[in-house]
Short mmCIF file of C-alpha atoms in Angstrom, two decimals:
data_model
loop_
_atom_site.label_atom_id
_atom_site.label_comp_id
_atom_site.label_asym_id
_atom_site.label_seq_id
_atom_site.Cartn_x
_atom_site.Cartn_y
_atom_site.Cartn_z
CA MET A 234 2.50 -45.12 23.22
CA LYS A 235 1.19 -48.81 23.15
CA PHE A 236 0.00 -50.10 26.54
CA LEU A 237 1.87 -47.39 28.49
CA ALA A 238 0.73 -47.50 32.61
CA SER A 239 1.21 -44.71 34.88
CA PRO A 240 1.45 -46.48 38.04
CA GLU A 241 1.84 -43.77 41.42
CA ILE A 242 4.52 -43.08 43.96
CA TRP A 243 3.84 -43.80 47.46
CA PHE A 244 5.34 -41.03 49.59
CA VAL A 245 6.17 -42.35 53.02
CA CYS A 246 7.34 -40.83 56.47
CA GLY A 247 9.36 -41.87 59.33
CA SER A 248 9.07 -40.96 62.76
CA GLN A 249 8.55 -42.90 66.43
CA HIS A 250 6.42 -42.04 69.35
CA LEU A 251 9.20 -41.10 71.80
CA TYR A 252 8.17 -37.60 70.49
CA GLY A 253 4.56 -37.92 71.70
CA PRO A 254 1.15 -37.45 69.94
CA GLY A 255 1.47 -32.94 69.66
CA PRO A 256 4.89 -33.75 67.78
CA LEU A 257 3.57 -36.61 65.64
CA LYS A 258 0.23 -35.08 64.39
CA GLN A 259 2.57 -31.72 62.99
CA VAL A 260 5.43 -34.60 61.55
CA ALA A 261 2.02 -36.06 59.65
CA ALA A 262 0.73 -32.45 58.55
CA ASN A 263 3.84 -31.67 57.50
CA ALA A 264 4.79 -35.17 55.71
CA GLN A 265 1.17 -34.65 53.68
CA ALA A 266 2.37 -30.85 52.54
CA VAL A 267 6.01 -31.81 50.88
CA ALA A 268 4.01 -35.56 49.26
CA ALA A 269 1.14 -32.62 47.87
CA GLY A 270 4.23 -29.98 46.90
CA LEU A 271 5.74 -32.54 44.69
CA ALA A 272 2.39 -34.04 43.12
CA LYS A 273 2.19 -30.56 41.79
CA SER A 274 4.98 -30.54 40.58
CA LYS A 275 5.33 -30.07 36.59
CA LYS A 276 8.52 -31.90 36.21
CA LEU A 277 7.51 -35.33 37.81
CA PRO A 278 5.85 -37.42 34.90
CA LEU A 279 4.23 -40.19 37.71
CA LYS A 280 1.41 -39.26 40.49
CA VAL A 281 2.45 -39.00 44.40
CA VAL A 282 0.36 -40.09 47.07
CA TYR A 283 0.97 -39.37 50.75
CA LYS A 284 0.41 -42.66 52.33
CA SER A 285 1.52 -42.91 56.13
CA LEU A 286 3.69 -41.75 58.51
CA LEU A 287 4.99 -44.43 60.40
CA THR A 288 5.83 -45.24 63.93
CA THR A 289 6.57 -49.03 64.59
CA PRO A 290 7.70 -52.14 62.82
CA ASP A 291 4.27 -53.56 62.06
CA GLU A 292 2.92 -50.50 61.00
CA ILE A 293 6.39 -50.11 58.59
CA THR A 294 5.95 -53.86 57.88
CA ASN A 295 1.90 -53.69 56.56
CA LEU A 296 3.07 -51.09 54.34
CA MET A 297 5.48 -52.54 52.56
CA ILE A 298 3.06 -55.75 52.32
CA ALA A 299 0.70 -53.65 50.52
CA ALA A 300 2.66 -51.83 48.25
CA ASN A 301 4.04 -55.11 46.91
CA SER A 302 0.26 -56.19 46.23
CA ASP A 303 -0.66 -53.32 45.12
CA ALA A 304 -0.63 -53.24 40.92
CA LYS A 305 -0.69 -49.38 41.05
CA CYS A 306 2.67 -48.77 43.35
CA GLY A 307 5.55 -48.07 41.40
CA GLY A 308 7.75 -47.38 44.10
CA LEU A 309 8.36 -45.73 47.22
CA ILE A 310 9.81 -42.01 48.37
CA LEU A 311 11.17 -42.41 52.09
CA TRP A 312 11.50 -39.07 54.45
CA MET A 313 12.55 -39.45 58.01
CA HIS A 314 11.20 -36.21 59.41
CA THR A 315 12.66 -37.17 62.74
CA PHE A 316 14.64 -39.83 64.06
CA SER A 317 12.87 -42.96 62.80
CA PRO A 318 15.48 -45.92 64.59
CA SER A 319 16.29 -47.80 61.62
CA LYS A 320 15.70 -51.14 63.08
CA MET A 321 11.87 -50.70 63.31
CA TRP A 322 12.60 -51.08 59.08
CA ILE A 323 14.06 -54.02 58.79
CA ARG A 324 11.65 -56.31 58.83
CA GLY A 325 9.45 -54.45 56.27
CA LEU A 326 12.17 -53.70 53.68
CA ASN A 327 13.42 -57.30 53.96
CA ILE A 328 10.41 -57.55 52.28
CA LEU A 329 9.48 -54.77 49.93
CA ASN A 330 9.98 -55.89 46.14
CA LYS A 331 9.08 -52.20 45.28
CA PRO A 332 12.43 -49.68 44.43
CA PHE A 333 12.45 -46.93 46.65
CA LEU A 334 14.14 -43.11 46.84
CA HIS A 335 15.36 -42.06 49.86
CA LEU A 336 14.60 -37.88 49.94
CA HIS A 337 17.00 -36.28 52.30
CA THR A 338 15.01 -33.29 53.09
CA GLN A 339 13.29 -31.73 55.44
CA PHE A 340 10.03 -29.69 55.76
CA ASN A 341 11.08 -25.72 56.77
CA ARG A 342 13.69 -24.63 53.67
CA ASP A 343 15.47 -21.64 56.16
CA LEU A 344 16.05 -22.36 59.79
CA PRO A 345 14.71 -19.41 62.27
CA TRP A 346 17.68 -17.92 63.60
CA GLY A 347 16.67 -15.62 65.81
CA THR A 348 13.62 -18.28 67.21
CA ILE A 349 14.90 -21.54 66.89
CA ASP A 350 14.63 -23.64 70.22
CA MET A 351 14.88 -27.18 71.37
CA ASP A 352 11.24 -28.14 70.66
CA PHE A 353 12.02 -26.83 66.63
CA MET A 354 15.01 -28.81 66.82
CA ASN A 355 13.25 -32.25 67.92
CA LEU A 356 10.59 -31.75 64.93
CA ASN A 357 13.26 -31.25 62.59
CA GLN A 358 15.97 -34.17 63.21
CA ALA A 359 15.86 -34.93 59.13
CA ALA A 360 19.85 -34.09 58.71
CA HIS A 361 20.47 -37.19 61.35
CA GLY A 362 17.13 -39.29 61.22
CA ASP A 363 17.95 -40.01 57.42
CA ARG A 364 21.65 -41.04 58.59
CA GLU A 365 20.09 -43.50 60.82
CA ALA A 366 18.22 -44.65 57.33
CA GLY A 367 20.81 -44.81 55.73
CA PHE A 368 22.94 -46.77 57.64
CA ILE A 369 20.38 -49.47 57.82
CA HIS A 370 19.92 -49.46 53.67
CA THR A 371 23.58 -49.68 52.87
CA ARG A 372 24.03 -52.65 55.86
CA MET A 373 21.19 -54.28 54.09
CA ARG A 374 23.08 -53.61 50.89
CA LEU A 375 19.61 -52.45 49.25
CA GLY A 376 19.59 -50.85 45.66
CA ARG A 377 18.40 -47.39 46.21
CA LYS A 378 18.52 -43.50 44.85
CA VAL A 379 19.36 -40.92 47.04
CA VAL A 380 18.22 -37.62 46.24
CA VAL A 381 19.26 -34.36 48.60
CA GLY A 382 18.00 -30.66 49.18
CA HIS A 383 14.43 -29.09 50.21
CA TRP A 384 11.47 -30.70 48.32
CA SER A 385 11.02 -27.06 46.79
CA ASP A 386 14.20 -26.70 44.76
CA PRO A 387 13.52 -27.57 40.95
CA GLU A 388 16.67 -29.91 40.52
CA VAL A 389 15.34 -32.09 43.18
CA HIS A 390 12.63 -32.55 41.44
CA ALA A 391 14.31 -33.00 38.23
CA ARG A 392 16.21 -35.84 39.96
CA ILE A 393 12.95 -37.51 41.21
CA ALA A 394 11.25 -37.18 37.89
CA ALA A 395 14.47 -39.14 36.71
CA TRP A 396 14.25 -42.01 39.07
CA GLN A 397 10.21 -42.08 38.31
CA ARG A 398 11.03 -42.19 34.54
CA ALA A 399 12.71 -45.15 35.78
CA VAL A 400 10.16 -46.56 37.82
CA ARG A 401 7.48 -46.53 34.99
CA ALA A 402 10.11 -48.49 32.72
CA TRP A 403 11.25 -50.80 35.44
CA HIS A 404 7.11 -51.50 36.43
CA ASP A 405 6.46 -51.99 32.16
CA TRP A 406 8.48 -54.50 32.28
CA GLN A 407 7.35 -56.56 35.04
CA GLY A 408 5.16 -59.17 33.18
CA ALA A 409 6.09 -57.64 29.36
CA ARG A 410 6.20 -60.24 27.22
CA PHE A 411 8.25 -59.94 24.16
CA VAL A 412 7.85 -62.01 20.73
CA ARG A 413 10.59 -63.66 18.46
CA PHE A 414 9.70 -64.26 15.00
CA GLY A 415 11.61 -67.01 14.01
CA ASP A 416 15.28 -67.46 16.23
CA ASN A 417 18.55 -65.49 15.93
CA MET A 418 20.94 -64.63 13.29
CA ARG A 419 23.03 -67.68 12.69
CA GLN A 420 25.84 -68.13 14.61
CA VAL A 421 25.72 -64.84 15.96
CA ALA A 422 26.94 -64.49 20.17
CA VAL A 423 25.92 -61.23 21.37
CA THR A 424 22.02 -61.60 20.35
CA GLU A 425 21.72 -65.14 22.16
CA GLY A 426 21.33 -64.63 26.24
CA ASP A 427 19.49 -66.72 28.94
CA LYS A 428 16.04 -65.74 28.30
CA VAL A 429 14.87 -67.84 31.83
CA SER A 430 17.40 -65.87 33.99
CA ALA A 431 16.09 -63.10 31.82
CA GLU A 432 12.38 -63.85 33.17
CA MET A 433 13.59 -64.50 36.55
CA LYS A 434 15.96 -61.13 37.22
CA LEU A 435 14.00 -58.71 34.78
CA GLY A 436 10.44 -59.93 35.13
CA PHE A 437 9.67 -60.01 31.36
CA ALA A 438 9.27 -63.00 29.20
CA VAL A 439 10.67 -63.63 25.67
CA ASN A 440 8.94 -66.88 23.70
CA THR A 441 9.59 -67.66 19.89
CA HIS A 442 6.92 -67.85 17.06
CA GLY A 443 7.28 -69.70 14.00
CA VAL A 444 7.10 -67.25 10.96
CA GLY A 445 4.38 -68.87 9.83
CA ASP A 446 2.35 -67.57 12.30
CA LEU A 447 2.80 -64.00 11.25
CA VAL A 448 2.55 -64.93 8.12
CA ALA A 449 -1.06 -66.27 8.52
CA LYS A 450 -1.54 -62.81 10.21
CA VAL A 451 -0.41 -61.03 7.32
CA SER A 452 -2.68 -63.50 4.97
CA ASP A 453 -5.63 -62.28 6.83
CA ILE A 454 -5.52 -58.87 5.64
CA GLY A 455 -6.89 -58.84 2.69
CA ILE A 456 -4.72 -56.81 -0.08
CA ASP A 457 -7.63 -54.45 -1.16
CA SER A 458 -9.19 -54.17 2.71
CA GLN A 459 -10.44 -50.88 3.67
CA ALA A 460 -7.83 -50.67 6.49
CA VAL A 461 -4.49 -50.93 3.72
CA ASN A 462 -6.57 -48.26 1.84
CA GLN A 463 -6.57 -45.92 4.87
CA LEU A 464 -3.34 -47.21 5.87
CA CYS A 465 -1.45 -45.91 1.98
CA ALA A 466 -3.31 -42.51 2.63
CA GLU A 467 -1.77 -41.85 5.95
CA TYR A 468 1.31 -42.44 4.39
CA GLU A 469 1.19 -39.78 1.63
CA GLU A 470 -0.57 -37.34 4.27
CA LEU A 471 2.67 -37.98 6.75
CA TYR A 472 5.55 -38.46 4.03
CA THR A 473 7.05 -37.81 1.27
CA VAL A 474 6.07 -41.18 -0.56
CA ALA A 475 8.44 -41.65 -3.51
CA LYS A 476 6.09 -41.57 -6.98
CA PRO A 477 5.91 -45.10 -8.19
CA LEU A 478 4.70 -46.10 -4.38
CA ARG A 479 1.86 -43.24 -4.78
CA LYS A 480 -1.71 -44.82 -5.29
CA GLY A 481 -1.70 -45.33 -9.22
CA GLY A 482 2.35 -45.57 -9.29
CA LYS A 483 3.82 -48.66 -11.17
CA ARG A 484 5.08 -50.09 -7.87
CA HIS A 485 2.19 -49.15 -5.39
CA GLU A 486 1.22 -52.42 -4.96
CA GLU A 487 4.54 -52.83 -2.82
CA LEU A 488 3.52 -49.96 -0.55
CA ARG A 489 0.39 -51.81 0.35
CA TYR A 490 2.35 -55.20 0.66
CA SER A 491 4.23 -53.01 3.55
CA ALA A 492 1.25 -51.41 5.02
CA ARG A 493 0.03 -55.32 4.81
CA LEU A 494 2.96 -56.33 7.46
CA GLU A 495 2.66 -52.90 9.35
CA LEU A 496 -1.61 -54.03 10.10
CA GLY A 497 -0.51 -58.24 10.65
CA ILE A 498 2.66 -57.79 12.81
CA GLY A 499 0.28 -54.69 14.95
CA ALA A 500 -2.63 -57.09 14.98
CA PHE A 501 -0.09 -59.97 16.51
CA LEU A 502 1.54 -58.01 18.79
CA GLU A 503 -1.86 -56.69 20.48
CA GLU A 504 -3.46 -59.31 20.59
CA GLY A 505 -0.65 -61.00 22.49
CA ASP A 506 -0.26 -58.11 24.63
CA TYR A 507 3.53 -58.11 23.55
CA LYS A 508 5.61 -55.49 23.65
CA GLY A 509 7.79 -55.31 21.61
CA PHE A 510 9.38 -58.37 18.70
CA THR A 511 12.59 -59.14 16.64
CA ASP A 512 12.70 -60.70 13.77
CA THR A 513 15.65 -62.05 11.41
CA PHE A 514 16.35 -61.34 7.59
CA GLU A 515 17.58 -65.46 7.58
CA ASP A 516 14.14 -66.56 8.67
CA LEU A 517 11.40 -65.45 6.87
CA HIS A 518 9.62 -68.28 4.80
CA GLY A 519 6.30 -67.14 3.62
CA LEU A 520 6.61 -63.02 3.88
CA ARG A 521 7.67 -61.23 0.73
CA GLN A 522 9.94 -58.29 2.16
CA LEU A 523 11.88 -57.89 5.44
CA PRO A 524 9.66 -55.71 7.43
CA GLY A 525 11.26 -52.00 7.21
CA MET A 526 8.58 -49.40 7.22
CA ALA A 527 5.62 -51.49 9.67
CA THR A 528 8.71 -52.00 12.06
CA GLN A 529 9.84 -48.51 11.94
CA ARG A 530 6.12 -47.58 12.28
CA LEU A 531 5.53 -50.29 15.11
CA MET A 532 8.35 -48.72 17.00
CA GLY A 533 6.80 -45.48 16.38
CA ALA A 534 4.31 -46.47 18.35
CA GLY A 535 6.12 -47.40 21.53
CA TYR A 536 6.96 -51.18 20.59
CA GLY A 537 10.55 -52.46 21.61
CA PHE A 538 12.43 -53.86 18.30
CA GLY A 539 15.82 -55.92 17.81
CA GLY A 540 17.37 -56.82 14.23
CA GLU A 541 18.29 -60.69 14.09
CA GLY A 542 16.87 -61.74 16.99
CA ASP A 543 18.34 -59.71 19.47
CA TRP A 544 14.95 -59.71 22.09
CA LYS A 545 17.69 -57.62 24.43
CA THR A 546 17.60 -54.73 22.59
CA SER A 547 14.06 -55.33 21.64
CA ALA A 548 13.60 -55.54 25.87
CA LEU A 549 15.76 -52.23 26.42
CA VAL A 550 14.30 -50.24 23.67
CA ARG A 551 10.75 -50.47 24.93
CA ALA A 552 12.30 -49.50 28.83
CA MET A 553 13.69 -46.70 26.95
CA LYS A 554 10.93 -45.78 24.94
CA VAL A 555 8.94 -45.77 28.54
CA MET A 556 11.73 -43.98 30.32
CA GLY A 557 11.48 -40.75 27.59
CA ALA A 558 7.85 -41.03 26.53
CA GLY A 559 6.54 -37.20 26.78
CA LEU A 560 10.14 -35.66 26.79
CA PRO A 561 11.30 -34.13 23.44
CA GLY A 562 13.71 -36.07 21.34
CA GLY A 563 12.84 -39.91 20.54
CA THR A 564 14.15 -43.18 21.27
CA SER A 565 15.27 -46.19 18.59
CA PHE A 566 17.18 -49.28 17.50
CA MET A 567 20.25 -48.37 16.53
CA GLU A 568 23.41 -50.03 14.78
CA ASP A 569 27.32 -48.61 14.94
CA TYR A 570 27.51 -49.37 11.21
CA THR A 571 30.69 -48.11 10.27
CA TYR A 572 33.61 -45.22 10.85
CA HIS A 573 34.61 -41.71 9.44
CA LEU A 574 37.97 -42.10 10.39
CA SER A 575 39.41 -38.28 9.31
CA PRO A 576 42.30 -36.45 10.62
CA LYS A 577 40.29 -33.76 11.43
CA GLY A 578 37.61 -35.94 13.97
CA HIS A 579 36.04 -39.48 14.06
CA GLN A 580 32.48 -40.07 13.61
CA VAL A 581 30.42 -42.78 13.90
CA LEU A 582 27.56 -43.40 11.26
CA GLY A 583 24.38 -45.59 12.26
CA ALA A 584 21.66 -47.08 10.93
CA HIS A 585 20.28 -50.28 10.34
CA MET A 586 19.22 -52.25 7.13
CA LEU A 587 15.95 -50.74 7.54
CA GLU A 588 14.66 -50.05 10.83
CA ILE A 589 15.11 -46.76 12.61
CA CYS A 590 12.59 -45.42 14.66
CA PRO A 591 10.74 -42.45 12.93
CA SER A 592 10.60 -40.67 16.96
CA ILE A 593 14.45 -39.69 15.73
CA ALA A 594 13.87 -37.97 12.37
CA ARG A 595 15.27 -34.90 11.34
CA GLY A 596 12.01 -33.32 9.42
CA LYS A 597 9.76 -35.02 7.03
CA ALA A 598 10.46 -38.92 6.34
CA SER A 599 10.56 -40.16 2.53
CA VAL A 600 9.14 -43.50 1.75
CA GLU A 601 11.17 -45.31 -0.76
CA VAL A 602 11.88 -48.97 -1.79
CA HIS A 603 15.10 -50.56 -2.91
CA PRO A 604 17.26 -53.50 -3.42
CA LEU A 605 18.16 -55.08 0.69
CA GLY A 606 21.45 -56.98 -0.87
CA ILE A 607 21.10 -59.25 1.37
CA GLY A 608 17.89 -61.97 2.19
CA GLY A 609 16.89 -63.29 -1.01
CA LYS A 610 13.67 -61.55 -0.76
CA GLU A 611 11.64 -58.54 -2.78
CA ASP A 612 12.89 -54.83 -2.42
CA PRO A 613 11.10 -53.93 1.23
CA VAL A 614 9.88 -50.18 1.22
CA ARG A 615 11.62 -48.57 4.17
CA MET A 616 11.50 -44.94 5.41
CA VAL A 617 14.63 -42.88 4.75
CA PHE A 618 15.64 -39.49 6.81
CA ASP A 619 18.71 -38.19 8.83
CA ALA A 620 18.31 -37.68 13.15
CA PRO A 621 19.12 -34.52 14.43
CA ALA A 622 22.12 -33.23 15.67
CA GLY A 623 21.82 -32.80 19.87
CA GLN A 624 23.08 -34.78 22.64
CA ALA A 625 22.03 -38.54 22.72
CA LEU A 626 23.56 -42.04 24.02
CA ASN A 627 23.71 -45.26 22.95
CA ALA A 628 23.17 -47.80 25.45
CA SER A 629 23.73 -52.22 24.99
CA LEU A 630 22.36 -55.00 27.29
CA VAL A 631 24.56 -57.91 27.33
CA ASP A 632 24.01 -61.46 29.31
CA LEU A 633 28.00 -62.23 30.83
CA GLY A 634 27.00 -65.63 32.27
CA ASN A 635 26.74 -64.76 35.82
CA ARG A 636 24.98 -61.41 35.14
CA PHE A 637 23.31 -59.11 33.04
CA ARG A 638 25.52 -55.62 31.99
CA LEU A 639 24.59 -52.35 30.53
CA ILE A 640 26.65 -50.14 28.92
CA ILE A 641 25.98 -46.90 27.71
CA ASN A 642 27.93 -43.89 26.27
CA GLU A 643 26.95 -40.79 25.73
CA VAL A 644 27.65 -38.71 22.13
CA LYS A 645 27.21 -35.59 20.63
CA ALA A 646 25.01 -36.04 17.40
CA VAL A 647 26.08 -34.06 14.10
CA ASN A 648 24.23 -33.35 11.07
CA PRO A 649 24.75 -36.18 8.58
CA PRO A 650 25.84 -34.81 5.36
CA LYS A 651 24.52 -36.14 2.41
CA LEU A 652 24.40 -39.11 1.71
CA PRO A 653 22.34 -39.67 -1.68
CA LYS A 654 23.27 -43.53 -2.44
CA LEU A 655 22.70 -44.49 1.13
CA PRO A 656 18.85 -45.53 1.55
CA VAL A 657 17.97 -46.02 4.91
CA ALA A 658 17.95 -43.64 7.95
CA ARG A 659 20.71 -42.64 9.72
CA ALA A 660 22.56 -40.97 12.20
CA VAL A 661 26.03 -39.48 12.30
CA TRP A 662 27.55 -38.94 16.26
CA GLU A 663 31.13 -38.47 17.99
CA CYS A 664 31.36 -40.14 20.73
CA LYS A 665 32.62 -39.14 24.25
CA PRO A 666 35.50 -38.72 25.65
CA ASP A 667 36.79 -39.00 22.22
CA PHE A 668 36.51 -42.21 20.05
CA LYS A 669 39.50 -43.93 20.86
CA THR A 670 38.93 -44.25 24.31
CA ALA A 671 35.17 -44.97 23.62
CA CYS A 672 35.26 -47.65 21.35
CA ALA A 673 38.35 -49.50 23.29
CA ALA A 674 36.13 -48.89 26.42
CA TRP A 675 32.99 -50.29 24.87
CA ILE A 676 34.88 -53.41 22.80
CA HIS A 677 36.27 -53.52 26.71
CA ALA A 678 32.98 -54.11 28.32
CA GLY A 679 31.56 -56.34 25.83
CA GLY A 680 28.93 -53.77 24.42
CA ALA A 681 26.86 -55.24 21.49
CA HIS A 682 27.05 -53.86 18.15
CA HIS A 683 23.07 -53.16 18.90
CA THR A 684 22.17 -50.77 21.06
CA GLY A 685 19.12 -48.26 22.16
CA TYR A 686 20.04 -44.47 20.67
CA SER A 687 18.33 -41.79 22.25
CA TYR A 688 18.08 -38.13 22.72
CA ALA A 689 15.01 -38.45 25.18
CA VAL A 690 16.97 -40.90 27.72
CA THR A 691 19.57 -39.67 30.24
CA THR A 692 22.52 -41.13 31.51
CA GLU A 693 21.06 -40.82 34.82
CA MET A 694 17.54 -42.74 33.99
CA LEU A 695 19.47 -45.52 33.27
CA GLU A 696 21.45 -45.83 36.28
CA ASP A 697 18.41 -45.70 38.20
CA PHE A 698 16.80 -47.94 36.28
CA ALA A 699 19.91 -50.50 36.57
CA THR A 700 19.77 -50.06 40.04
CA MET A 701 15.94 -51.20 40.33
CA ALA A 702 17.13 -54.39 38.04
CA GLY A 703 20.47 -55.26 39.78
CA LEU A 704 22.30 -54.63 36.51
CA GLU A 705 25.71 -54.00 36.59
CA THR A 706 26.55 -50.73 34.76
CA VAL A 707 29.41 -49.07 32.80
CA VAL A 708 29.10 -45.59 32.00
CA ILE A 709 31.48 -44.41 29.46
CA ASP A 710 31.45 -40.26 29.30
CA ALA A 711 33.59 -37.34 29.05
CA THR A 712 35.43 -38.34 32.37
CA THR A 713 36.39 -41.94 30.99
CA THR A 714 39.87 -43.05 30.68
CA LEU A 715 41.11 -46.52 29.68
CA PRO A 716 42.91 -47.38 32.54
CA THR A 717 40.07 -46.71 35.21
CA LEU A 718 37.29 -48.11 33.24
CA LYS A 719 39.81 -51.33 32.68
CA GLN A 720 40.41 -51.53 36.32
CA ASN A 721 36.40 -50.87 37.27
CA LEU A 722 35.66 -54.04 34.94
CA ARG A 723 37.91 -56.46 37.04
CA ASN A 724 36.54 -55.29 40.21
CA ASN A 725 33.09 -55.61 39.06
CA GLU A 726 33.97 -59.54 37.89
CA VAL A 727 35.05 -59.84 42.02
CA TYR A 728 31.78 -57.66 43.30
CA TYR A 729 29.28 -59.93 41.28
CA HIS A 730 31.14 -63.15 42.06
CA LEU A 731 30.72 -62.55 45.41
CA SER A 732 27.68 -59.98 46.37
CA GLY A 733 25.18 -63.04 46.51
CA GLY A 734 27.04 -63.22 50.05
CA PHE A 735 27.02 -59.79 51.09
CA ARG A 736 23.74 -59.54 52.83
CA ALA A 737 24.77 -62.02 55.86
#
């Protein structure tokens, strides 16, 4: 996956000097054992590194300064083995700008009922040490994840893993660059947004290049270049390429132009360290086709994408691809396109004009060329495939003016029926809790028609990510009811209007 970093997670244990050097030595040894146990877990995607036992305000502050300045540190796991008076942590936590997880655990799994004494009790005080820590986190209004259970518990590992995947995506956004080729589709509201606020709040930058800059890069790729030859051969090896597009076919030159688009856009992204991009069919001057297969394959390589200039969705798709890296399934740019409203069951047909990522393909994709019908350009080459059945979700990032909102709808994907006259990649799903509730909830929440669609990413990962980013989150799942959702939206309006002063 392009530009995928693997930051490390620092494991930090809290205590105090009240217990004396002997117990503190044991606390440190136990903390190292817990960190080592987590580091060995095959479920955790990021390395856990034991950093320190912290017992004074200066130690705490210095470690937080070190975490902030270390590019390899993605976040921290905090655990209070004993009672660690939480006023010691205020100065350090006030300056910490990395996400943290509060692990509420204890070193021993079982209590030694027959031999337990006060020395044991004094040493193993996480039951109230973590409560003291939790109070100061809440008092300071700090966003964090709390995971409860013994550190060897597989469920604990799974929840830490979800948080680590969110950490990786948040780390990936910091300093990330996204490019828009041209502007967004004219007169569209939801693809607009405040790019300055996004960079201030979310850490990534979005800038525009005229399509002419991309045209120049594509023109650098000679039509008869060896790179084009190799890429066309790769297409025929990996996909079912329509006969007219194959080498020697009457439309093979159009496949070669698609390869030039892929190579040109890829070179532009690589040279500019861009992690995602947008384009729009209304702004293609100098390009013969709207990039179809080129965009699909670049998404498959890990780049984010948003159609019609939708930079927020491009950034979200990239973040979701980072979260899901290495997991089964896949993640794609998606659009709720049209509905099947049969009394026997309501379904959504998701697709886009061309740009659905092959990471969600069921089986081997077909490479075809067909008219687009809009845009006034040549017939674009695209991959055609069905997405598989399974549990999935759609997520949308929208700009509400005073904040960004992340909307998540859990869905059940089903196998599409035969669609012989629809030459695009597509997915079909049933919304949770049901079609009418989910669609009404999505619209009440202001969700966009563009989404990140994933079989790999979970709601838990996205909620953890939203906590790190300070995003308002709206989840539409099997438990959603419209009255509760609408009341929550009203409550959120008040909260986000006032929250800037809540820490005082």
